[in-house]
CSV table of C-alpha atoms in Angstrom, one decimal:
chain,number,residue,atom,x,y,z
A,1,UNK,CA,151.3,25.9,59.2
A,2,UNK,CA,149.3,27.3,56.5
A,3,UNK,CA,150.5,24.5,53.8
A,4,UNK,CA,149.6,21.8,56.3
A,5,UNK,CA,146.1,23.3,56.6
A,6,UNK,CA,145.5,23.4,52.9
A,7,UNK,CA,146.5,20.0,52.6
A,8,UNK,CA,143.2,18.9,54.4
A,9,UNK,CA,141.3,17.3,51.6
A,10,UNK,CA,138.2,18.9,50.4
A,11,UNK,CA,134.7,18.0,51.9
A,12,UNK,CA,133.3,14.8,51.2
A,13,UNK,CA,130.0,15.2,53.4
A,14,UNK,CA,127.6,15.6,50.7
A,15,UNK,CA,125.6,18.6,49.9
A,16,UNK,CA,126.6,21.1,52.4
A,17,UNK,CA,130.1,21.5,51.1
A,18,UNK,CA,129.6,23.9,48.4
A,19,UNK,CA,127.8,26.3,51.0
A,20,UNK,CA,130.5,25.4,53.5
A,21,UNK,CA,132.8,26.6,51.0
A,22,UNK,CA,131.4,29.9,50.0
A,23,UNK,CA,131.6,30.8,53.8
A,24,UNK,CA,135.3,30.4,53.9
A,25,UNK,CA,135.6,33.5,51.8
A,26,UNK,CA,137.2,36.3,53.3
A,27,UNK,CA,134.4,38.3,55.0
A,28,UNK,CA,135.2,42.1,55.9
A,29,UNK,CA,134.7,41.5,59.4
A,30,UNK,CA,138.3,39.7,60.2
A,31,UNK,CA,140.3,42.6,58.7
A,32,UNK,CA,142.8,40.2,56.9
A,33,UNK,CA,142.0,36.6,56.9
A,34,UNK,CA,144.9,34.8,57.7
A,35,UNK,CA,144.1,31.3,56.0
A,36,UNK,CA,141.8,29.9,53.5
A,37,UNK,CA,141.0,27.0,56.1
A,38,UNK,CA,137.3,26.1,55.7
A,39,UNK,CA,136.7,25.7,59.5
A,40,UNK,CA,132.9,24.9,59.1
A,41,UNK,CA,133.8,22.0,56.8
A,42,UNK,CA,136.4,20.9,59.5
A,43,UNK,CA,133.5,21.1,62.0
A,44,UNK,CA,131.4,19.1,59.6
A,45,UNK,CA,133.8,16.3,59.3
A,46,UNK,CA,134.1,16.0,63.0
A,47,UNK,CA,130.2,15.9,63.3
A,48,UNK,CA,129.8,13.4,60.4
A,49,UNK,CA,132.6,10.9,61.3
A,50,UNK,CA,134.7,12.0,64.4
A,51,UNK,CA,137.4,13.1,62.2
A,52,UNK,CA,140.4,13.3,64.5
A,53,UNK,CA,142.7,15.1,62.0
A,54,UNK,CA,139.9,17.5,61.3
A,55,UNK,CA,139.6,18.1,64.9
A,56,UNK,CA,143.2,18.5,65.4
A,57,UNK,CA,143.6,21.6,63.1
A,58,UNK,CA,140.6,23.2,64.9
A,59,UNK,CA,142.3,22.3,68.3
A,60,UNK,CA,145.6,23.9,67.2
A,61,UNK,CA,143.9,26.9,65.6
A,62,UNK,CA,141.2,28.1,68.2
A,63,UNK,CA,142.4,26.6,71.5
A,64,UNK,CA,145.0,28.9,71.8
A,65,UNK,CA,143.0,31.7,70.5
A,66,UNK,CA,140.3,31.1,73.0
A,67,UNK,CA,142.9,31.2,75.6
A,68,UNK,CA,144.4,34.4,74.3
A,69,UNK,CA,141.0,36.0,73.9
A,70,UNK,CA,140.0,35.1,77.5
A,71,UNK,CA,143.5,36.3,79.1
A,72,UNK,CA,143.2,39.7,77.0
A,73,UNK,CA,139.6,40.3,78.4
A,74,UNK,CA,141.0,40.0,81.9
A,75,UNK,CA,140.7,36.1,82.8
A,76,UNK,CA,143.6,34.7,85.2
A,77,UNK,CA,145.5,32.2,82.7
A,78,UNK,CA,144.6,29.3,84.5
A,79,UNK,CA,140.9,29.9,84.3
A,80,UNK,CA,141.4,30.5,80.6
A,81,UNK,CA,143.4,27.4,80.0
A,82,UNK,CA,140.5,25.5,81.4
A,83,UNK,CA,137.8,27.1,79.6
A,84,UNK,CA,139.7,26.8,76.2
A,85,UNK,CA,140.2,23.1,76.9
A,86,UNK,CA,136.5,22.6,77.8
A,87,UNK,CA,135.6,24.8,74.6
A,88,UNK,CA,137.3,22.5,72.6
A,89,UNK,CA,135.8,19.4,74.0
A,90,UNK,CA,132.6,20.8,73.5
A,91,UNK,CA,133.4,21.5,70.0
A,92,UNK,CA,133.8,18.0,69.7
A,93,UNK,CA,130.7,17.0,71.3
A,94,UNK,CA,128.4,19.7,69.7
A,95,UNK,CA,129.9,19.6,66.0
A,96,UNK,CA,126.4,18.2,65.2
A,97,UNK,CA,124.7,21.2,66.4
A,98,UNK,CA,127.3,23.6,64.2
A,99,UNK,CA,125.0,24.8,61.2
A,100,UNK,CA,127.6,25.8,58.4
A,101,UNK,CA,125.1,28.3,56.9
A,102,UNK,CA,124.6,30.2,60.1
A,103,UNK,CA,126.9,32.2,62.1
A,104,UNK,CA,130.7,31.5,61.3
A,105,UNK,CA,132.8,28.8,63.2
A,106,UNK,CA,134.7,31.6,65.0
A,107,UNK,CA,131.5,33.0,66.2
A,108,UNK,CA,130.1,29.8,67.2
A,109,UNK,CA,133.2,29.1,69.3
A,110,UNK,CA,133.1,32.2,70.8
A,111,UNK,CA,129.5,31.6,72.2
A,112,UNK,CA,130.8,28.2,73.4
A,113,UNK,CA,133.5,29.9,75.4
A,114,UNK,CA,131.1,32.6,76.6
A,115,UNK,CA,128.8,30.3,77.9
A,116,UNK,CA,131.4,28.2,79.4
A,117,UNK,CA,132.6,31.3,81.1
A,118,UNK,CA,129.0,32.3,82.3
A,119,UNK,CA,128.7,28.9,83.8
A,120,UNK,CA,132.1,28.9,85.4
A,121,UNK,CA,131.1,32.2,87.2
A,122,UNK,CA,127.8,31.0,88.3
A,123,UNK,CA,129.4,27.7,89.8
A,124,UNK,CA,131.8,29.7,91.7
A,125,UNK,CA,129.1,31.9,93.1
A,126,UNK,CA,127.1,28.9,94.0
A,127,UNK,CA,129.8,27.3,95.7
A,128,UNK,CA,130.3,30.3,97.9
A,129,UNK,CA,126.5,30.1,98.7
A,130,UNK,CA,126.0,26.2,99.2
A,131,UNK,CA,122.6,26.5,100.5
A,132,UNK,CA,121.4,27.5,96.9
A,133,UNK,CA,119.5,24.9,94.8
A,134,UNK,CA,121.4,23.6,91.8
A,135,UNK,CA,121.3,26.0,88.6
A,136,UNK,CA,118.4,25.4,86.4
A,137,UNK,CA,119.7,25.2,82.8
A,138,UNK,CA,119.3,28.7,81.6
A,139,UNK,CA,118.8,27.4,77.9
A,140,UNK,CA,121.8,28.4,76.3
A,141,UNK,CA,122.2,25.4,74.7
A,142,UNK,CA,118.4,24.9,74.3
A,143,UNK,CA,117.5,22.9,70.9
A,144,UNK,CA,115.9,25.1,68.1
A,145,UNK,CA,112.8,24.5,66.6
A,146,UNK,CA,112.8,24.1,62.5
A,147,UNK,CA,111.2,27.7,62.3
A,148,UNK,CA,114.0,29.1,65.0
A,149,UNK,CA,116.5,27.7,62.5
A,150,UNK,CA,115.1,29.0,59.3
A,151,UNK,CA,114.6,32.6,61.0
A,152,UNK,CA,118.1,32.5,62.1
A,153,UNK,CA,119.5,31.5,58.6
A,154,UNK,CA,117.6,34.5,57.3
A,155,UNK,CA,119.2,36.8,60.0
A,156,UNK,CA,122.5,35.8,59.2
A,157,UNK,CA,122.3,37.1,55.8
A,158,UNK,CA,120.9,40.5,57.2
A,159,UNK,CA,123.5,40.2,60.1
A,160,UNK,CA,126.7,39.9,57.7
A,161,UNK,CA,125.2,42.5,55.4
A,162,UNK,CA,124.9,45.1,58.1
A,163,UNK,CA,128.4,44.3,59.6
A,164,UNK,CA,129.9,44.6,55.9
A,165,UNK,CA,128.4,48.2,55.8
A,166,UNK,CA,129.8,49.2,59.5
A,167,UNK,CA,132.8,51.3,59.1
A,168,UNK,CA,136.2,49.9,60.1
A,169,UNK,CA,136.4,52.6,62.8
A,170,UNK,CA,133.1,51.8,63.9
A,171,UNK,CA,133.6,48.0,64.4
A,172,UNK,CA,136.8,48.6,65.9
A,173,UNK,CA,135.2,50.9,68.7
A,174,UNK,CA,132.6,48.2,69.5
A,175,UNK,CA,135.5,45.4,69.5
A,176,UNK,CA,137.4,47.7,71.9
A,177,UNK,CA,134.6,48.8,74.2
A,178,UNK,CA,132.2,45.3,74.4
A,179,UNK,CA,134.4,42.8,73.4
A,180,UNK,CA,137.7,43.3,74.6
A,181,UNK,CA,136.3,45.3,77.5
A,182,UNK,CA,138.8,47.9,77.4
A,183,UNK,CA,138.3,51.1,79.7
A,184,UNK,CA,137.6,54.2,77.5
A,185,UNK,CA,141.2,55.7,78.6
A,186,UNK,CA,142.9,53.1,76.6
A,187,UNK,CA,140.6,53.3,73.9
A,188,UNK,CA,141.0,57.0,73.6
A,189,UNK,CA,145.0,56.2,73.4
A,190,UNK,CA,144.6,53.2,70.9
A,191,UNK,CA,142.5,55.4,68.6
A,192,UNK,CA,144.5,58.5,69.2
A,193,UNK,CA,141.1,60.4,70.1
A,194,UNK,CA,140.2,62.5,73.1
A,195,UNK,CA,138.8,60.6,76.1
A,196,UNK,CA,135.8,62.9,76.2
A,197,UNK,CA,135.2,61.7,72.2
A,198,UNK,CA,135.2,58.0,73.2
A,199,UNK,CA,131.8,57.7,75.0
A,200,UNK,CA,130.2,59.4,71.9
A,201,UNK,CA,131.9,57.4,69.3
A,202,UNK,CA,130.8,54.0,70.9
A,203,UNK,CA,127.2,55.4,71.1
A,204,UNK,CA,127.3,56.4,67.5
A,205,UNK,CA,128.8,52.9,66.4
A,206,UNK,CA,126.0,51.1,68.0
A,207,UNK,CA,123.1,53.1,66.9
A,208,UNK,CA,124.4,52.9,63.2
A,209,UNK,CA,124.8,49.0,63.6
A,210,UNK,CA,121.0,49.1,65.1
A,211,UNK,CA,119.9,51.2,61.9
A,212,UNK,CA,122.0,49.1,59.4
A,213,UNK,CA,120.2,46.0,61.0
A,214,UNK,CA,116.7,47.5,60.7
A,215,UNK,CA,117.1,48.5,57.2
A,216,UNK,CA,114.6,46.5,55.0
A,217,UNK,CA,116.7,44.3,52.7
B,1,UNK,CA,102.8,40.7,69.0
B,2,UNK,CA,104.4,44.3,68.0
B,3,UNK,CA,107.1,45.0,70.1
B,4,UNK,CA,107.9,48.7,70.4
B,5,UNK,CA,110.3,48.9,73.2
B,6,UNK,CA,113.7,47.5,73.1
B,7,UNK,CA,116.9,47.1,75.3
B,8,UNK,CA,119.4,49.8,75.0
B,9,UNK,CA,122.3,48.7,72.7
B,10,UNK,CA,125.2,48.4,75.2
B,11,UNK,CA,122.9,46.1,77.0
B,12,UNK,CA,122.4,43.8,74.2
B,13,UNK,CA,126.2,44.1,73.6
B,14,UNK,CA,126.9,43.0,77.2
B,15,UNK,CA,124.3,40.0,77.0
B,16,UNK,CA,126.2,39.1,73.8
B,17,UNK,CA,129.7,39.0,75.6
B,18,UNK,CA,128.1,37.2,78.6
B,19,UNK,CA,128.8,39.9,81.1
B,20,UNK,CA,125.6,40.7,82.3
B,21,UNK,CA,124.5,39.9,85.9
B,22,UNK,CA,122.5,36.8,86.1
B,23,UNK,CA,119.2,38.5,86.6
B,24,UNK,CA,119.7,41.1,84.0
B,25,UNK,CA,120.9,38.5,81.6
B,26,UNK,CA,117.5,36.3,82.3
B,27,UNK,CA,115.4,39.3,81.4
B,28,UNK,CA,117.4,40.2,78.3
B,29,UNK,CA,117.3,36.6,77.0
B,30,UNK,CA,113.5,36.6,77.8
B,31,UNK,CA,113.1,39.4,75.6
B,32,UNK,CA,115.3,38.7,73.0
B,33,UNK,CA,113.9,35.4,72.5
B,34,UNK,CA,110.8,37.1,71.1
B,35,UNK,CA,112.2,39.9,69.3
B,36,UNK,CA,113.7,39.2,66.1
B,37,UNK,CA,115.4,42.8,65.9
B,38,UNK,CA,117.3,42.5,69.3
B,39,UNK,CA,118.3,38.8,68.8
B,40,UNK,CA,119.9,40.0,65.2
B,41,UNK,CA,121.7,42.8,67.1
B,42,UNK,CA,122.8,39.9,69.4
B,43,UNK,CA,124.2,38.0,66.6
B,44,UNK,CA,126.0,40.9,65.1
B,45,UNK,CA,128.0,41.1,68.4
B,46,UNK,CA,128.9,37.5,68.4
B,47,UNK,CA,130.1,37.7,64.8
B,48,UNK,CA,132.3,40.7,65.9
B,49,UNK,CA,133.4,38.5,69.0
B,50,UNK,CA,134.1,35.7,66.8
B,51,UNK,CA,136.3,38.1,64.5
B,52,UNK,CA,137.9,39.4,67.7
B,53,UNK,CA,138.7,35.6,68.8
B,54,UNK,CA,140.0,34.8,65.4
B,55,UNK,CA,142.5,37.6,65.7
B,56,UNK,CA,143.2,37.2,69.3
B,57,UNK,CA,146.9,36.6,70.2
B,58,UNK,CA,147.2,33.1,70.5
B,59,UNK,CA,148.6,31.4,74.0
B,60,UNK,CA,149.7,28.2,73.9
B,61,UNK,CA,147.7,25.8,76.0
B,62,UNK,CA,149.5,23.6,78.7
B,63,UNK,CA,147.3,20.8,77.7
B,64,UNK,CA,148.1,18.7,74.7
B,65,UNK,CA,146.1,17.5,72.0
B,66,UNK,CA,146.6,13.8,73.3
B,67,UNK,CA,145.3,15.1,76.7
B,68,UNK,CA,142.2,16.9,75.2
B,69,UNK,CA,141.4,13.5,73.1
B,70,UNK,CA,141.5,11.5,76.3
B,71,UNK,CA,139.1,13.6,78.1
B,72,UNK,CA,136.9,13.3,74.9
B,73,UNK,CA,137.4,9.7,74.9
B,74,UNK,CA,136.4,9.6,78.4
B,75,UNK,CA,132.9,10.5,77.5
B,76,UNK,CA,130.7,13.4,79.1
B,77,UNK,CA,130.9,13.6,82.9
B,78,UNK,CA,128.0,12.0,84.5
B,79,UNK,CA,125.0,14.2,83.9
B,80,UNK,CA,124.6,16.2,87.0
B,81,UNK,CA,122.1,14.3,88.7
B,82,UNK,CA,119.4,14.9,85.8
B,83,UNK,CA,118.0,18.4,85.6
B,84,UNK,CA,116.3,19.1,88.9
B,85,UNK,CA,112.6,19.8,88.7
B,86,UNK,CA,111.7,23.5,88.8
B,87,UNK,CA,110.4,24.4,92.3
B,88,UNK,CA,107.3,26.7,92.6
B,89,UNK,CA,106.6,27.2,89.0
B,90,UNK,CA,103.5,29.7,89.0
B,91,UNK,CA,100.7,28.6,87.0
B,92,UNK,CA,101.2,30.9,84.0
B,93,UNK,CA,102.0,30.3,80.4
B,94,UNK,CA,105.7,31.5,80.6
B,95,UNK,CA,108.5,31.4,78.1
B,96,UNK,CA,110.9,28.3,78.2
B,97,UNK,CA,113.5,30.1,79.6
B,98,UNK,CA,111.6,30.9,82.6
B,99,UNK,CA,110.0,27.5,82.8
B,100,UNK,CA,113.4,26.1,83.8
B,101,UNK,CA,113.7,28.6,86.7
B,102,UNK,CA,113.0,27.9,90.4
B,103,UNK,CA,110.5,30.4,92.0
B,104,UNK,CA,110.5,31.4,95.6
B,105,UNK,CA,107.3,31.9,97.3
B,106,UNK,CA,104.9,34.5,95.9
B,107,UNK,CA,103.9,37.2,98.2
B,108,UNK,CA,101.7,40.2,98.1
B,109,UNK,CA,103.9,43.7,98.3
B,110,UNK,CA,101.3,46.0,98.0
B,111,UNK,CA,97.5,46.3,97.4
B,112,UNK,CA,96.9,44.5,93.9
B,113,UNK,CA,100.3,43.7,93.4
B,114,UNK,CA,102.3,40.4,94.0
B,115,UNK,CA,105.7,39.5,93.5
B,116,UNK,CA,107.5,35.9,92.9
B,117,UNK,CA,111.3,35.8,93.2
B,118,UNK,CA,113.2,33.7,90.8
B,119,UNK,CA,116.0,32.0,92.8
B,120,UNK,CA,119.0,32.3,90.8
B,121,UNK,CA,122.5,30.4,91.5
B,122,UNK,CA,124.9,33.2,90.9
B,123,UNK,CA,125.6,35.7,93.1
B,124,UNK,CA,124.9,39.0,91.0
B,125,UNK,CA,124.0,42.5,92.2
B,126,UNK,CA,120.5,42.1,90.7
B,127,UNK,CA,117.5,39.8,91.7
B,128,UNK,CA,114.8,38.8,89.4
B,129,UNK,CA,111.2,38.3,90.2
B,130,UNK,CA,108.0,38.0,88.5
B,131,UNK,CA,105.3,41.0,89.1
B,132,UNK,CA,101.6,40.4,89.0
B,133,UNK,CA,99.8,43.7,89.2
B,134,UNK,CA,96.0,44.1,89.1
B,135,UNK,CA,94.3,46.3,86.3
B,136,UNK,CA,94.3,49.9,86.7
B,137,UNK,CA,97.0,49.5,89.5
B,138,UNK,CA,98.8,52.8,90.1
B,139,UNK,CA,102.3,52.1,91.2
B,140,UNK,CA,103.8,54.7,93.5
B,141,UNK,CA,106.0,57.4,92.1
B,142,UNK,CA,109.6,56.0,92.2
B,143,UNK,CA,113.2,56.1,91.1
B,144,UNK,CA,115.9,53.7,91.7
B,145,UNK,CA,119.4,53.5,93.3
B,146,UNK,CA,120.1,50.7,90.8
B,147,UNK,CA,118.8,49.7,87.3
B,148,UNK,CA,115.4,48.1,86.7
B,149,UNK,CA,114.8,46.1,83.7
B,150,UNK,CA,111.3,44.7,82.7
B,151,UNK,CA,110.0,42.6,80.1
B,152,UNK,CA,106.3,42.6,80.0
B,153,UNK,CA,104.9,39.0,79.8
B,154,UNK,CA,101.2,39.9,79.8
B,155,UNK,CA,98.9,42.6,79.9
B,156,UNK,CA,100.4,46.0,79.8
B,157,UNK,CA,101.5,49.2,81.9
B,158,UNK,CA,102.4,52.8,80.6
B,159,UNK,CA,104.5,55.4,82.2
B,160,UNK,CA,106.0,58.5,81.0
B,161,UNK,CA,108.3,56.3,78.2
B,162,UNK,CA,105.3,55.3,76.6
B,163,UNK,CA,102.9,52.0,76.6
B,164,UNK,CA,104.6,48.8,77.4
B,165,UNK,CA,102.9,45.6,76.2
B,166,UNK,CA,104.1,41.9,75.9
B,167,UNK,CA,107.4,41.7,74.9
B,168,UNK,CA,108.2,45.3,75.3
B,169,UNK,CA,111.3,46.1,77.6
B,170,UNK,CA,111.8,48.8,80.0
B,171,UNK,CA,115.0,49.9,81.2
B,172,UNK,CA,115.3,52.2,84.2
B,173,UNK,CA,118.2,53.7,86.1
B,174,UNK,CA,118.8,56.3,88.6
B,175,UNK,CA,118.1,59.1,86.2
B,176,UNK,CA,114.4,57.8,85.6
B,177,UNK,CA,111.7,58.8,87.8
B,178,UNK,CA,108.5,57.3,87.0
B,179,UNK,CA,104.8,56.1,88.1
B,180,UNK,CA,103.8,53.1,86.0
B,181,UNK,CA,100.0,52.5,85.5
B,182,UNK,CA,98.9,49.1,85.0
B,183,UNK,CA,96.4,49.2,81.7
B,184,UNK,CA,92.7,48.2,82.7
B,185,UNK,CA,91.3,44.9,81.3
B,186,UNK,CA,93.9,42.3,82.3
B,187,UNK,CA,96.3,42.1,85.0
B,188,UNK,CA,99.8,42.8,84.0
B,189,UNK,CA,102.6,40.3,84.3
B,190,UNK,CA,106.2,41.3,84.1
B,191,UNK,CA,109.5,39.9,84.7
B,192,UNK,CA,111.8,42.4,86.5
B,193,UNK,CA,115.5,42.4,87.4
B,194,UNK,CA,116.3,45.0,89.9
B,195,UNK,CA,119.5,46.1,91.4
B,196,UNK,CA,119.7,48.7,94.1
B,197,UNK,CA,116.4,49.8,95.9
B,198,UNK,CA,113.5,51.9,95.0
B,199,UNK,CA,113.1,55.1,96.0
B,200,UNK,CA,109.4,56.1,96.7
B,201,UNK,CA,108.4,59.7,96.6
B,202,UNK,CA,105.6,61.7,98.1
B,203,UNK,CA,104.5,61.4,101.6
B,204,UNK,CA,102.9,58.2,101.4
B,205,UNK,CA,105.9,56.6,99.7
B,206,UNK,CA,108.0,57.9,102.5
B,207,UNK,CA,105.7,56.4,104.9
B,208,UNK,CA,105.6,53.0,103.3
B,209,UNK,CA,109.1,52.5,101.9
B,210,UNK,CA,110.1,50.6,104.8
B,211,UNK,CA,107.4,48.0,104.2
B,212,UNK,CA,107.6,47.7,100.6
B,213,UNK,CA,110.2,45.2,99.7
B,214,UNK,CA,110.8,44.5,96.2
């Protein structure tokens, strides 16, 4: 699979490619980068000329991961399938909104899946209360102002720097607790620490992240 | 604008993963939209979530690539009857996120205090509302059976936790027992998400609790 992925020829959408390439370097975040595929570049190709081959790579890599991620966080497989499909449809449609200098492709795709999950939950709630007015757009997809975009790019540097200085142990505990939403007892056994320690370790990791983000560059 | 009070980290994390109640989500969103510090924290959580997504055990889809492409080629579903015009928007300079909300009827809940509910489509535990308080209003000493998330939009209030001005976020739960005092000068407008009930203290509180419906 990797050989096939690497065979994708390098970017031809001008200017942004070098930046996009830099982004593909292994970051400490994903403990072990599995491929050298430049997802940001592939998204750029979808945006620039509706490149279906590029999109196929994105689909084959991310759709099963979105589904796997959602199931792991407690969603029924059918519902996870639907959101995984819709997420990739949205990746195609919103590819032009993706900023390669900003959060990585995986983080961007996560936010799409998250917003779809929120929408689905609200739709379900609304259906059981049919007398409610239709849902106002909550701004999850709001278009950014240029100032916001600039500020966000600035933020990305700070955020990546802070995360790279968070210890492995701390990012793991944050991930287990908040992202995978595992109960404390499970976290205790996964990390081999007493149940009583879990809470304080989570709190410590969160305030450490806050401190790292607050540090002046 | 200097923001001095922020949501607790776990609230920001739950916001980033989309697991907050709708009303709570709204108040955190309004704060984060004007607070670069919290917005960075949320981004950091999204990065971590992206890394977790990248490493999630893949589960094969039943839908094929061809089927997805067919769905894409169909074009977007009909735009849902155009975004409905928000109803009951109060005549205030509100953040964009709130301007897209539907509002219920504004009503007086206590001397100098008016409330306007925000109508949310989901069925969460919390309800959201705007709260106007006249300058100098002394709220009744109260605690909560649930949680209370507040983001100041205009004016200020103070309680044991400090002074809260525009953009500041206040989080109260069952452990908090406070008596906010609205700052003088201008009315205080705050966005509040509340779950559970208020418990008012003192003889007056006990007397009027049945009538104060927040």
